[in-house]
Short mmCIF file of C-alpha atoms and ligand atoms in Angstrom, two decimals:
data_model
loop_
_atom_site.label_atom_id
_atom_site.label_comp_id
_atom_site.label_asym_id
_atom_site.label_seq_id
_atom_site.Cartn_x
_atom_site.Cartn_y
_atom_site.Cartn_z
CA UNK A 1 -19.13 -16.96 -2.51
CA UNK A 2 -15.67 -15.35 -3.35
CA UNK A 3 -14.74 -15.09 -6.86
CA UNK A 4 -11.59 -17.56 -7.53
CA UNK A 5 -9.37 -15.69 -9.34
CA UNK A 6 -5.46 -16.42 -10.48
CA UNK A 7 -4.06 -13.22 -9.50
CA UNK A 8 -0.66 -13.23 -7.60
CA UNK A 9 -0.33 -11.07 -4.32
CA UNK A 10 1.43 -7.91 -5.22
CA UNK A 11 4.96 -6.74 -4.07
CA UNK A 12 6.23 -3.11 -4.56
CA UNK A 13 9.24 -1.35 -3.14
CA UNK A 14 12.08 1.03 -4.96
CA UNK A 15 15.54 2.69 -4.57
CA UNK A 16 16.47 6.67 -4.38
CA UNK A 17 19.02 6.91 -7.18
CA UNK A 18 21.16 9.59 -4.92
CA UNK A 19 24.53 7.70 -5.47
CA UNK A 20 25.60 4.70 -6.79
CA UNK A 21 23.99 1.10 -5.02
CA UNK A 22 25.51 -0.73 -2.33
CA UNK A 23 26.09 -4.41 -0.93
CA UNK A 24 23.92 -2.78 1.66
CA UNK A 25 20.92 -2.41 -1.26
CA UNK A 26 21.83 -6.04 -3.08
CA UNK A 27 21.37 -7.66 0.78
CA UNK A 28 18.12 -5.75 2.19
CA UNK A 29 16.15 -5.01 -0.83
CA UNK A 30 17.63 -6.31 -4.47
CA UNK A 31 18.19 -10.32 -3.97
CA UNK A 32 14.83 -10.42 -1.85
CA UNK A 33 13.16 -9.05 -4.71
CA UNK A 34 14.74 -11.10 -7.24
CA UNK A 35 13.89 -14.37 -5.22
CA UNK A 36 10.25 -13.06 -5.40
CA UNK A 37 9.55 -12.03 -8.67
CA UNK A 38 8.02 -15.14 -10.00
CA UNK A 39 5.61 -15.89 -6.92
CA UNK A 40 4.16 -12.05 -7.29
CA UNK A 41 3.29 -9.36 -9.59
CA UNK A 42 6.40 -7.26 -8.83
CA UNK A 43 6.58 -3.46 -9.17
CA UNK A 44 9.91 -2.37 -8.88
CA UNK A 45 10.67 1.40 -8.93
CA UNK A 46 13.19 4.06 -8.82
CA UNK A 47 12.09 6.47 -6.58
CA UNK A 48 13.44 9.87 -8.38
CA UNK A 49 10.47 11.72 -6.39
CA UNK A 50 12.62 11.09 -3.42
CA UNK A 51 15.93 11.68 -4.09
CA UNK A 52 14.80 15.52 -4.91
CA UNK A 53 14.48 16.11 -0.85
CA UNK A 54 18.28 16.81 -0.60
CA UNK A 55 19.51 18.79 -3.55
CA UNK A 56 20.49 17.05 -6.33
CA UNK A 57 22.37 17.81 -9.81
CA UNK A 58 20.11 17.63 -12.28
CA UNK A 59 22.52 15.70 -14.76
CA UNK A 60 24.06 13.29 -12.27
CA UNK A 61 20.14 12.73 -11.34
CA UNK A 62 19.50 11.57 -14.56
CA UNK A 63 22.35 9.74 -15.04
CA UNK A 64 22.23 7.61 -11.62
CA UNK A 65 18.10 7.35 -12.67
CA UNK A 66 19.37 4.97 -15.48
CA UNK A 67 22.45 3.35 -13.78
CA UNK A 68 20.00 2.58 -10.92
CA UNK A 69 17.50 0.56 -13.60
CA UNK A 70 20.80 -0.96 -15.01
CA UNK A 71 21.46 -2.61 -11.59
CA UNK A 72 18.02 -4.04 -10.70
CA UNK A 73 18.30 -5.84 -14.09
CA UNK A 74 22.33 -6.73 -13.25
CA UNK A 75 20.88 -8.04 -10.04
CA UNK A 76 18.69 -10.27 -11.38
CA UNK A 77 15.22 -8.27 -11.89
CA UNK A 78 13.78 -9.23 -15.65
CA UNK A 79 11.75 -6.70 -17.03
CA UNK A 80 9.56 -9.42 -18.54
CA UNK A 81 8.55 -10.68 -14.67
CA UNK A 82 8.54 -7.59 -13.09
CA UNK A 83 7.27 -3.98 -13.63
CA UNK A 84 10.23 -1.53 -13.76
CA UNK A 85 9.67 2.11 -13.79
CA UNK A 86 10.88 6.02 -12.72
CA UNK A 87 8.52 7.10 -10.06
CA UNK A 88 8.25 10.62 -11.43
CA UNK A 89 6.78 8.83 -14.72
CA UNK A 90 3.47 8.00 -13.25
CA UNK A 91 1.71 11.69 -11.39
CA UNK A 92 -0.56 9.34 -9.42
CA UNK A 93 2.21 9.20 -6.93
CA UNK A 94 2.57 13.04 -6.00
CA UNK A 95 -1.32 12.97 -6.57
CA UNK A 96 -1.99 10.25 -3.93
CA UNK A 97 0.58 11.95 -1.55
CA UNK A 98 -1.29 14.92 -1.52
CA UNK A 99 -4.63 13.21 -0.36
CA UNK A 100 -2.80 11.08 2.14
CA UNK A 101 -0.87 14.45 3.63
CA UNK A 102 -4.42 15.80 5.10
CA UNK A 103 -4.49 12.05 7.18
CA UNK A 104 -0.74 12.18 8.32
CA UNK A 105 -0.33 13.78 11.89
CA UNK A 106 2.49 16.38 11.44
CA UNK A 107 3.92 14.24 14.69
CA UNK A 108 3.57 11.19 13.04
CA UNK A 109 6.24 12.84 10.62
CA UNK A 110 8.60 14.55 12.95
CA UNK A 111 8.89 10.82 14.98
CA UNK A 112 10.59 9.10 11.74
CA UNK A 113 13.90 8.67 12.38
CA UNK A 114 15.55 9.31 8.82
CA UNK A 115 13.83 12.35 8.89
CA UNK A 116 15.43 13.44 11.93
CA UNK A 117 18.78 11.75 11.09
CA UNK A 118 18.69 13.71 7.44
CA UNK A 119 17.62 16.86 9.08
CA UNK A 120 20.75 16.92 10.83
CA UNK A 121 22.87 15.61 7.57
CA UNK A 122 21.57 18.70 5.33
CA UNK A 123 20.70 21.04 8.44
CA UNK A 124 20.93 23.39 5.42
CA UNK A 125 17.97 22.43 3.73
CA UNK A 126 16.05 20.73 5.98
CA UNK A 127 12.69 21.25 3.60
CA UNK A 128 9.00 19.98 3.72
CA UNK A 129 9.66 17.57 1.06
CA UNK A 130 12.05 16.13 3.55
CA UNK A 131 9.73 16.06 5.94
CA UNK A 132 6.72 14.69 4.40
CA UNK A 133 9.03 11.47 2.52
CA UNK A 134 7.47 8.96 4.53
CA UNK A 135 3.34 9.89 2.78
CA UNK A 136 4.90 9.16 -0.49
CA UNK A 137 6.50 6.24 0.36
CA UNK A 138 2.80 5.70 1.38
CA UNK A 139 1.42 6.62 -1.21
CA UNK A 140 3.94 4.70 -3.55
CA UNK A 141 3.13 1.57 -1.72
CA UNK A 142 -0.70 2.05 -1.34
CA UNK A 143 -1.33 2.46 -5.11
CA UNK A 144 -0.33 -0.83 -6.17
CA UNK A 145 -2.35 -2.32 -3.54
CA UNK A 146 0.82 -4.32 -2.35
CA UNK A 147 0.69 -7.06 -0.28
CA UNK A 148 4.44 -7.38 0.27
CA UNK A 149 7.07 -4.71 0.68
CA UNK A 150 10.78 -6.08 0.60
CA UNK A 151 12.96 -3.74 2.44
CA UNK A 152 16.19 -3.46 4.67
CA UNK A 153 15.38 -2.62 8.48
CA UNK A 154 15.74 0.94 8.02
CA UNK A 155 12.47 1.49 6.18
CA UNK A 156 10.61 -0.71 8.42
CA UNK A 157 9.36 2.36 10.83
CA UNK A 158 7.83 3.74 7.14
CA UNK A 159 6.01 0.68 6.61
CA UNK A 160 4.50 1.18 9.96
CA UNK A 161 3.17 4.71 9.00
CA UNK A 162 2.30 3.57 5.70
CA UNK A 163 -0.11 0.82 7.49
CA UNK A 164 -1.46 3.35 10.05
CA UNK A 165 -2.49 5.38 6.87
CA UNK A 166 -3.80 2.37 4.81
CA UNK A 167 -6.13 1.75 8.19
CA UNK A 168 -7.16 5.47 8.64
CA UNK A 169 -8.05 6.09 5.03
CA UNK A 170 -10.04 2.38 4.97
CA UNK A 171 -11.84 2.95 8.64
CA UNK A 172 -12.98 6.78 7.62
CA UNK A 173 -14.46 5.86 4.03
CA UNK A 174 -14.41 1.96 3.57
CA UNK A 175 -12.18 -0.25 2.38
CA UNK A 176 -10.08 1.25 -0.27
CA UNK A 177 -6.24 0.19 0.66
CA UNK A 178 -4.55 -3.31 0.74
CA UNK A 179 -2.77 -3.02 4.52
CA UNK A 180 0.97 -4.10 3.63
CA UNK A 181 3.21 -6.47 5.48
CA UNK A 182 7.17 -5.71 5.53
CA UNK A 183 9.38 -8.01 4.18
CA UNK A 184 12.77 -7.72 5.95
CA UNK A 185 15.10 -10.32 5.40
CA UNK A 186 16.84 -12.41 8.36
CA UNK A 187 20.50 -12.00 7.39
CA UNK A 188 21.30 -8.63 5.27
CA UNK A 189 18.54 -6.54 6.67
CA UNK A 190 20.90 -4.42 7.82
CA UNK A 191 24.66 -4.25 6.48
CA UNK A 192 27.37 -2.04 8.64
CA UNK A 193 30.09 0.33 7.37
CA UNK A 194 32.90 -1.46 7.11
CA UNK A 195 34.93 1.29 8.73
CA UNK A 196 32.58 1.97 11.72
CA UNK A 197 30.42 -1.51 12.34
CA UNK A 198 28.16 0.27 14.79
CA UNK A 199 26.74 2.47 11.39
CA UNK A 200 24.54 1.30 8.39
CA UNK A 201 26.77 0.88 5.48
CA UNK A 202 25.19 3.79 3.47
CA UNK A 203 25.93 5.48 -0.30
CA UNK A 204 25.92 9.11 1.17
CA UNK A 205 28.88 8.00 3.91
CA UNK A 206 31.93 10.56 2.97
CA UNK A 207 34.37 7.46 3.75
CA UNK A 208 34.31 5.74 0.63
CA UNK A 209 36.07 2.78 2.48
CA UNK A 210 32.86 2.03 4.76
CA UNK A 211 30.93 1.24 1.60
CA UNK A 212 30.86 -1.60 -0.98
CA UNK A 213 29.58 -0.12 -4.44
CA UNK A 214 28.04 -2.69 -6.44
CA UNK A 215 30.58 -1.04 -9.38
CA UNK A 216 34.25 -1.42 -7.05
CA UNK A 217 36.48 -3.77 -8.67
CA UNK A 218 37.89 -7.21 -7.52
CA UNK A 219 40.67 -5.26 -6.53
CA UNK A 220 38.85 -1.91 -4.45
CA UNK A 221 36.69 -4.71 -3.06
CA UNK A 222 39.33 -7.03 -1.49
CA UNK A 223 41.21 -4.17 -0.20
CA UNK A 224 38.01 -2.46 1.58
CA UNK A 225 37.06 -5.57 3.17
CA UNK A 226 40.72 -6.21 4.08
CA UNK A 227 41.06 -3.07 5.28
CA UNK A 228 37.54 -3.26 7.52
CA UNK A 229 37.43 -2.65 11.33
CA UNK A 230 36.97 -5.67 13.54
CA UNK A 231 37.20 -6.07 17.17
CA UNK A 232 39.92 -6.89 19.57
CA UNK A 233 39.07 -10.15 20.12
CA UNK A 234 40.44 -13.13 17.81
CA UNK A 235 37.43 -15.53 17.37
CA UNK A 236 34.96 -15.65 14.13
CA UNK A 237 31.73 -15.55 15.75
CA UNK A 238 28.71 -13.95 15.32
CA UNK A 239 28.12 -12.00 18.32
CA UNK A 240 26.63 -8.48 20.15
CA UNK A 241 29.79 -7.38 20.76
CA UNK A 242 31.41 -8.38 17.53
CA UNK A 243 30.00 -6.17 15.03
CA UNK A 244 32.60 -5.83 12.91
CA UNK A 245 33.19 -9.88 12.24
CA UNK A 246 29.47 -10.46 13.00
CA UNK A 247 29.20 -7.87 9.72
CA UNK A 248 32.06 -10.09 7.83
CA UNK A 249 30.10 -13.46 8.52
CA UNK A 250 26.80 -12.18 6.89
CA UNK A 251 28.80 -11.20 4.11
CA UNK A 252 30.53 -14.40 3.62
CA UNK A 253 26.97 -15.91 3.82
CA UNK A 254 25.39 -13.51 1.37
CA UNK A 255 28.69 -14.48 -1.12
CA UNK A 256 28.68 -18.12 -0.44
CA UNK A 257 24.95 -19.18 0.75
CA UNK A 258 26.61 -21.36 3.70
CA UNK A 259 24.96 -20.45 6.92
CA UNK A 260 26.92 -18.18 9.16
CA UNK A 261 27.08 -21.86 12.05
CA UNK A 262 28.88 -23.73 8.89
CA UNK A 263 30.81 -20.68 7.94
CA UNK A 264 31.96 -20.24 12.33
CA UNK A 265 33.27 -23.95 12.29
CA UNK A 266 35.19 -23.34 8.83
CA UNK A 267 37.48 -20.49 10.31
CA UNK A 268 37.52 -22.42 14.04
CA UNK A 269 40.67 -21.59 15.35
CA UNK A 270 41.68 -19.15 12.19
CA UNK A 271 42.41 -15.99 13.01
CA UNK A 272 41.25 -12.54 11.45
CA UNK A 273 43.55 -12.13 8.95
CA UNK A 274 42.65 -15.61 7.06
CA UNK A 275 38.79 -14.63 7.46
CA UNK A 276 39.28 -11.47 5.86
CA UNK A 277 40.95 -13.29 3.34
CA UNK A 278 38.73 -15.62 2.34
CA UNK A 279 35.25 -12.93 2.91
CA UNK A 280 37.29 -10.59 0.22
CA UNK A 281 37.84 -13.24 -2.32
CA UNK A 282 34.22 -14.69 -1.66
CA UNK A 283 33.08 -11.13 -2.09
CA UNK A 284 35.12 -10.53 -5.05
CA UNK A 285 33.62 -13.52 -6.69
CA UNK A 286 29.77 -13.13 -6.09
CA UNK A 287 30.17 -9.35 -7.27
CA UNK A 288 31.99 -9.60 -10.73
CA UNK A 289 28.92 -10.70 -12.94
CA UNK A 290 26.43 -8.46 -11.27
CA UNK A 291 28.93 -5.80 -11.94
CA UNK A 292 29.74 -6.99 -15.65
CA UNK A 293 26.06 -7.41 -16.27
CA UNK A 294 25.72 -3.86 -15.54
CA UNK A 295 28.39 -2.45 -17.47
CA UNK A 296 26.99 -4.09 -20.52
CA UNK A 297 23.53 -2.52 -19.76
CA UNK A 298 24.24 1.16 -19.19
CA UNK A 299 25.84 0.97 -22.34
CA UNK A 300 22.76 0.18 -23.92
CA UNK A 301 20.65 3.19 -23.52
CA UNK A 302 17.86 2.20 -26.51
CA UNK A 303 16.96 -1.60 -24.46
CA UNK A 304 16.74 0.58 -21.03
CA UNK A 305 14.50 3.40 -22.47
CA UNK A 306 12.47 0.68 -23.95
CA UNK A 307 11.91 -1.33 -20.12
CA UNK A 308 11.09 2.19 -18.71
CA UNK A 309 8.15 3.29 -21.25
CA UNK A 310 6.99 -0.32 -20.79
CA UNK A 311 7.62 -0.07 -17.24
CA UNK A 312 5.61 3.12 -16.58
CA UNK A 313 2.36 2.15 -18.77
CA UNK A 314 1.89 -1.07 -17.19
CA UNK A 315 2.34 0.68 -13.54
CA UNK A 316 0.28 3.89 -14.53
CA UNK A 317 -2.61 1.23 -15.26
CA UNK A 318 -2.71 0.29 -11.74
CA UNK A 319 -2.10 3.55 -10.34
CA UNK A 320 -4.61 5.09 -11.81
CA UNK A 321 -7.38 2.56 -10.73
CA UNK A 322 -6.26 3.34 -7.50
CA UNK A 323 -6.18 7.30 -7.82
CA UNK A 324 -10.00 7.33 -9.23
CA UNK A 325 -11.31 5.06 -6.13
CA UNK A 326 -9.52 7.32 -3.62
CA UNK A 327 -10.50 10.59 -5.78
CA UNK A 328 -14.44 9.22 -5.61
CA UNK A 329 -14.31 8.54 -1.53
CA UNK A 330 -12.35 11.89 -0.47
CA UNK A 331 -15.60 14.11 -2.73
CA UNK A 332 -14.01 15.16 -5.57
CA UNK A 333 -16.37 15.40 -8.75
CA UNK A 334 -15.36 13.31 -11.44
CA UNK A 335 -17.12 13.52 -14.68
P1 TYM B 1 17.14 3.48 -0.09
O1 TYM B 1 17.34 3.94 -1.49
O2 TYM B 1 17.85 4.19 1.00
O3 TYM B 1 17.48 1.94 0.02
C1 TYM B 1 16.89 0.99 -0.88
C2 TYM B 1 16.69 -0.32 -0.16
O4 TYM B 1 17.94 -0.84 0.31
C3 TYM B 1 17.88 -1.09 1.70
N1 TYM B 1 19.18 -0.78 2.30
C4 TYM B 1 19.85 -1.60 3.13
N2 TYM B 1 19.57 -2.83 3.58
C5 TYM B 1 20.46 -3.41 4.42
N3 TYM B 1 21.63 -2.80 4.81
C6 TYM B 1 21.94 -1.57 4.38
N4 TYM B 1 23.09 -1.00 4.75
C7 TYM B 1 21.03 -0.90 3.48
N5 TYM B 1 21.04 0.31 2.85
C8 TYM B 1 19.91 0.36 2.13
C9 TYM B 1 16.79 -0.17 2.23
O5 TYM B 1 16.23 -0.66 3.42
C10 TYM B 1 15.79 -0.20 1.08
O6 TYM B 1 14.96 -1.32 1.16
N6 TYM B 1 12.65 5.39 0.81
C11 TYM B 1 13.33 4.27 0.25
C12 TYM B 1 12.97 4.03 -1.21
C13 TYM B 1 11.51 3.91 -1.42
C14 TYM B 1 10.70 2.78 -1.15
C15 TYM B 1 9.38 3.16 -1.50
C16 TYM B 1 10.98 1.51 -0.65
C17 TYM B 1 10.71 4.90 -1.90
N7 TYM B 1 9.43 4.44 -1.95
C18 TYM B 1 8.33 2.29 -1.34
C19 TYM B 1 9.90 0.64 -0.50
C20 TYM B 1 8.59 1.01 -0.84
C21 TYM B 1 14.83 4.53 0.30
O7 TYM B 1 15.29 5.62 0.28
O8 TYM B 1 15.58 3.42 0.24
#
């Protein structure tokens, strides 16, 4: 008979803190997690381990570590749900990586796209850390034993390998590894530059006008999204061939919560100029209080510090667990 017990399926996923977070994080990964954190045990991370495959400095690291906390909790993450923590805090994850490396095909690795897309970003450091990102996103994942990993589209080809791994490890010993399931949203998995609609919007873009920061005021944001590219034609319509206004639309959604049909009959007949209008205002509006929340959290250093340690005992717990099972199936003596 199975043992009843009251435990809530798990959900982990994280952000690098290389640069400062975008609409593009609030739409794939941040309001996803928030609308899940009461019906799971939530472990939400900031994935510092990461960010160290393209050179960082050390100080900004630091500094975006905390402003990166500051904005789950803006966004709606409360540290008394959910588990938030600094994924260099707890070793298991480098430890677990390790293990998992000697069951990752080095062309498993070289097929990821971000690592080839990176690769050719920093062609000047193209390292093995670089290389080997997608086993620690594993190995982040696996230790929790998540159920649930709620991510933009981009990551979804390292939830793949981090399944393939979860299967390997589990058909070689015996079960050991909860197999995840991504958790991509519909609308928002995937938010375009605002500049070049056929690109992800992304923080390490060079034109700051392609990207929203979740810190630009009213005033930066309104004239970004004014300023965006659209197409030639004149209709607001989500289409293939309308990235640009197709982009617009899922942002007026994401601002407003009116489905992108309801939003298509309210500009019927408008033209661009009104649209853009109205999604910059709309934008304006659902960013001030995440952004004001914020500002009043980085400023309080002593509360964050305090979610962080809490964070990073309650995750260790788990992690650990984890570790010692995989430790005792791989053959290592443990005394
Ligand atoms: P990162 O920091 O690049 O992005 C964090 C999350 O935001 C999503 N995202 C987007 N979604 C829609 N449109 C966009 N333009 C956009 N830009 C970013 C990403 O899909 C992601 O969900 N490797 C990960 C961090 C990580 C992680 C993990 C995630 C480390 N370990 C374990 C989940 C589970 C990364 O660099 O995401």
């Amino acid at each position: 008979m199975e043992l009843q017990t009251d435990q809530k399926p798990v959900i982990l996923s994280g952000v690098t803190p290389s640069g400062i977070l975008t609409m593009g994080h609030l739409a794939g990964a941040l309001s996803n997690w928030v609308k899940l954190q009461d019906k799971f045990e939530c472990y939400f991370m900031i994935a510092d381990l990461h960010a160290i495959t393209v050179r960082q400095n050390p100080a900004e690291l630091r500094k975006r570590t905390l402003e990166t906390a500051a904005m789950f909790i803006a966004a709606g993450i409360d540290p008394d749900k959910s588990t938030l923590f600094i994924q260099s805090h707890v070793t298991e994850h480098a430890q677990l990586t390790w293990v998992l490396n000697t069951f990752t095909g080095m062309g498993e690795c070289s097929r990821m796209t971000q690592f080839k897309d990176k690769s050719t970003q920093h062609s000047e450091n193209v390292n093995v850390g670089l290389f080997d990102y997608p086993v620690l996103m594993a190995a982040d994942i696996l230790l929790y034993q998540a159920d649930l990993v709620p991510v933009g589209e981009d990551q979804k080809q390292h939830l793949e390998l981090t399944r393939n791994l979860a299967q390997r490890f589990n058909h070689n010993y015996s079960d050991t590894f909860k197999v995840p399931e991504p958790y991509i949203p519909e609308v928002g998995a995937r938010i375009m530059s605002l500049q070049d609609p056929e690109k992800k919007m992304s923080k390490s873009d060079p034109n700051q006008g392609s990207i929203l920061f979740l810190t630009d005021s009213d005033e930066v944001i309104k004239n970004k999204i004014k300023r965006s590219v659209t197409d030639s034609g004149s209709e607001i319509k989500f289409a293939d061939n309308k990235a640009g206004i197709s982009n617009l639309l899922t942002l007026m959604h994401l601002a407003t919560k009116r489905s992108i049909k309801d939003i298509e009959s309210d500009f019927a007949g408008k033209g661009y100029g009104d649209f853009k209008m109205a999604v910059a205002e709309a934008m304006a509006d659902y960013l001030r209080p995440i952004r004001q929340r914020y500002e009043e959290l980085i400023n309080n250093k002593q509360q964050l510090t305090e979610i962080l340690v809490r964070g990073e005992e309650n995750a260790r717990k788990i992690a650990a667990k984890t570790l010692r099972k995989v430790y005792k199936k791989v053959g290592f003596v443990q005394f």
